[in-house]
PDB file of C-alpha atoms in Angstrom:
ATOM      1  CA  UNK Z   1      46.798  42.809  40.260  1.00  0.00           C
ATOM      2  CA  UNK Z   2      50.436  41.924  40.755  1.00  0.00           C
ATOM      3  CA  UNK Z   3      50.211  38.304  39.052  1.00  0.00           C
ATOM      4  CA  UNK Z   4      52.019  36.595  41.183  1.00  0.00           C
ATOM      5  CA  UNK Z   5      50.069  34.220  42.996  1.00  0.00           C
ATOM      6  CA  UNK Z   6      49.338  34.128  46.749  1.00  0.00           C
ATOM      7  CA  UNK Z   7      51.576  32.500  49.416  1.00  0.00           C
ATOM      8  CA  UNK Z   8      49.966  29.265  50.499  1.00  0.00           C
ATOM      9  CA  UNK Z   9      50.006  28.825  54.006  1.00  0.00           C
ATOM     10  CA  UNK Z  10      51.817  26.173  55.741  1.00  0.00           C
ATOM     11  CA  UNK Z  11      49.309  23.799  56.883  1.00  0.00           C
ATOM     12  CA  UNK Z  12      49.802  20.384  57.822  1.00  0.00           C
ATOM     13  CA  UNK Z  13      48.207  19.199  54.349  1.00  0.00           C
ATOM     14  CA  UNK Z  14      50.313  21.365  52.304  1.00  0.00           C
ATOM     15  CA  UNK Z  15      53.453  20.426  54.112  1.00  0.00           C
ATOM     16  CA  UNK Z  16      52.394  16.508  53.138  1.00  0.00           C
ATOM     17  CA  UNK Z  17      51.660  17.582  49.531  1.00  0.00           C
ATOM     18  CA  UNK Z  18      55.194  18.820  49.039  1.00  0.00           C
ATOM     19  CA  UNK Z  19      56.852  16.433  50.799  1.00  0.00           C
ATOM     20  CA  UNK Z  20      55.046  13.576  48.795  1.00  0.00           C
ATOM     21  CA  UNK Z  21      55.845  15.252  45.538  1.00  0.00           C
ATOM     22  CA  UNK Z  22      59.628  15.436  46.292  1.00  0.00           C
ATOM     23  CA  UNK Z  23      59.544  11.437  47.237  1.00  0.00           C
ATOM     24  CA  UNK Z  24      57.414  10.451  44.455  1.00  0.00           C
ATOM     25  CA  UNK Z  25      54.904   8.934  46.660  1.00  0.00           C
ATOM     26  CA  UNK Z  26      51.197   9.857  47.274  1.00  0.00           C
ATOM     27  CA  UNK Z  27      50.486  12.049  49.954  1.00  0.00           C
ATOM     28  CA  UNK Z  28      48.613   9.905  52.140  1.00  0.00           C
ATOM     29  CA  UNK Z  29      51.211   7.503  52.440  1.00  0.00           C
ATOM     30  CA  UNK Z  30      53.606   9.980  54.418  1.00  0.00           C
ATOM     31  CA  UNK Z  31      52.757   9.870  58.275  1.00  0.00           C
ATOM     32  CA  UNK Z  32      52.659  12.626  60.393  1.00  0.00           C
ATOM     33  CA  UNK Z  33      54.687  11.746  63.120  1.00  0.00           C
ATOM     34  CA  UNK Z  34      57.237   9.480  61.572  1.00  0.00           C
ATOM     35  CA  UNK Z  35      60.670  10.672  60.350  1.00  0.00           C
ATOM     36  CA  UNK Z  36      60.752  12.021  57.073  1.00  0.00           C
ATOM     37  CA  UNK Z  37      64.207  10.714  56.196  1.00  0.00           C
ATOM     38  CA  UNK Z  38      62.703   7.075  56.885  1.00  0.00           C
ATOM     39  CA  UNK Z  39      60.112   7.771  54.319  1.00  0.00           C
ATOM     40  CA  UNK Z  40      62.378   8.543  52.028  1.00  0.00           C
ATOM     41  CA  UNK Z  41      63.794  12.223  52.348  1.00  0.00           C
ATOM     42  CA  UNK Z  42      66.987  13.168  51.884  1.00  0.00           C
ATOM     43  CA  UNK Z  43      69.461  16.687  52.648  1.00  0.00           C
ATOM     44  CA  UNK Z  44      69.063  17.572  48.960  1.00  0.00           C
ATOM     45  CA  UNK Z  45      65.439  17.044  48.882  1.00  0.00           C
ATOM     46  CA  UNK Z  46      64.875  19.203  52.196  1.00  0.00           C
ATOM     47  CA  UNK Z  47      66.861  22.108  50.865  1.00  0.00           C
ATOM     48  CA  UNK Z  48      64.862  21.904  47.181  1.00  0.00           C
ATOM     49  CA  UNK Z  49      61.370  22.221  49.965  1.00  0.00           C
ATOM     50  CA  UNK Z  50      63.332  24.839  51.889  1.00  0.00           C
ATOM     51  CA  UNK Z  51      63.945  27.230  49.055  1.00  0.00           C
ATOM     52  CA  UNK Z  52      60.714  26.734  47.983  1.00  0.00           C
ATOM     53  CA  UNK Z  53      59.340  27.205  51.646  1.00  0.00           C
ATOM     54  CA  UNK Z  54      61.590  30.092  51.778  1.00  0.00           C
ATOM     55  CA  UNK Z  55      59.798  31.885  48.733  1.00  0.00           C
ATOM     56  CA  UNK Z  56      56.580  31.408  50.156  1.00  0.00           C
ATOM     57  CA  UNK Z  57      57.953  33.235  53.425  1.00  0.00           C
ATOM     58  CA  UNK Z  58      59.374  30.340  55.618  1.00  0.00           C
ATOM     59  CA  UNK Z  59      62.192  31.717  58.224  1.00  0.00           C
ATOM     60  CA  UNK Z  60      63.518  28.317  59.031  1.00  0.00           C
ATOM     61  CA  UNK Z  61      66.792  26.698  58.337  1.00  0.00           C
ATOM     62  CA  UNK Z  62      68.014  23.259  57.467  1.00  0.00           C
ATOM     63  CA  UNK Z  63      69.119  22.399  61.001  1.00  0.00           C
ATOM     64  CA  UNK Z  64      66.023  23.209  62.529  1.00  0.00           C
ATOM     65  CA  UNK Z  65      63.964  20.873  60.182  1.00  0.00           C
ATOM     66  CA  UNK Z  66      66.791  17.954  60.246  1.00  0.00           C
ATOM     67  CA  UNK Z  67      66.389  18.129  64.073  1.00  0.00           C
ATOM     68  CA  UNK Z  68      62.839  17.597  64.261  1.00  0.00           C
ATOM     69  CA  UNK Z  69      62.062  15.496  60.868  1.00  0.00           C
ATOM     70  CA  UNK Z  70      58.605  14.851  60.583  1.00  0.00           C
ATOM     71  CA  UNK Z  71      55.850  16.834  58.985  1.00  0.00           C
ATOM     72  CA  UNK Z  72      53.756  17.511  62.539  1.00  0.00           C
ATOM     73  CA  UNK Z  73      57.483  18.980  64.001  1.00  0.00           C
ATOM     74  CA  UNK Z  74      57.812  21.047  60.664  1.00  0.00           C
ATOM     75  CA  UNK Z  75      54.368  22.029  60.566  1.00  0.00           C
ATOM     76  CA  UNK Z  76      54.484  23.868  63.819  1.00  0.00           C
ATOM     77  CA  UNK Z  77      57.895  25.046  63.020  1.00  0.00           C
ATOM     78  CA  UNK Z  78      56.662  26.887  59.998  1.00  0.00           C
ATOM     79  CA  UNK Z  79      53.415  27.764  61.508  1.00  0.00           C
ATOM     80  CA  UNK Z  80      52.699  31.572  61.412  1.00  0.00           C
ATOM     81  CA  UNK Z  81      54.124  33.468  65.064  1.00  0.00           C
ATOM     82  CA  UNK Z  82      51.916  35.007  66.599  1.00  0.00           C
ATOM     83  CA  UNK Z  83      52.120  38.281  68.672  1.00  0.00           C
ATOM     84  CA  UNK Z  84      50.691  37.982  72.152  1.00  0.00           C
ATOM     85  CA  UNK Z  85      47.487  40.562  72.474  1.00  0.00           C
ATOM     86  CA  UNK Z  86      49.618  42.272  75.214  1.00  0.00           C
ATOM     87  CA  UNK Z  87      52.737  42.977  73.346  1.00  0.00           C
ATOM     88  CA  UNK Z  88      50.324  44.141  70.398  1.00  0.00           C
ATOM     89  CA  UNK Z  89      48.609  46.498  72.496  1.00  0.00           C
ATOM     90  CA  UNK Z  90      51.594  47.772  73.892  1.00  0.00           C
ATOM     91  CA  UNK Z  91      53.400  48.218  70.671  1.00  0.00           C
ATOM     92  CA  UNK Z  92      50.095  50.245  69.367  1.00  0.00           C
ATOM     93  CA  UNK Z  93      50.513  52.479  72.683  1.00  0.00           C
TER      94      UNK Z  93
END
């Protein structure tokens, strides 16, 4: 055993978790589909989640969240890629 705990995975529900702790608000007061930066969020506060995302794995940038700022847009931004069954196959060949 390493220690080092798990990355969680970038769910929907996690992604509200962390944003609610860096506003200082309960999570279920953050909306899905409304802009983060009208809830509260800020360019400091998005890079302290970014490094943080980053740590866990996350291979996003700032721009890429400021351009689609709410936690549904950064949910499926940080959502895991996946390779088509094709490409797989072929790679394995």
């Amino acid at each position: 055993m390493s220690g080092t705990p798990e990355p969680r995975p970038f769910t929907l529900a996690r992604l509200r978790e962390d944003v609610a702790e860096v506003l200082y608000v309960e999570a279920d007061e953050l909306a899905d589909d409304e802009n983060v930066f009208d809830q509260g969020m800020d360019s400091i506060r998005t890079m302290t989640l970014l490094e943080s995302w980053r740590a866990d794995g996350a291979e996003v940038d700032f721009t890429q969240l400021a351009e689609r700022p709410t936690l549904s847009a950064w949910a499926a931004l940080l959502a895991p890629r996946t390779v088509p069954q094709t490409a797989a196959t072929q790679a394995g060949s």
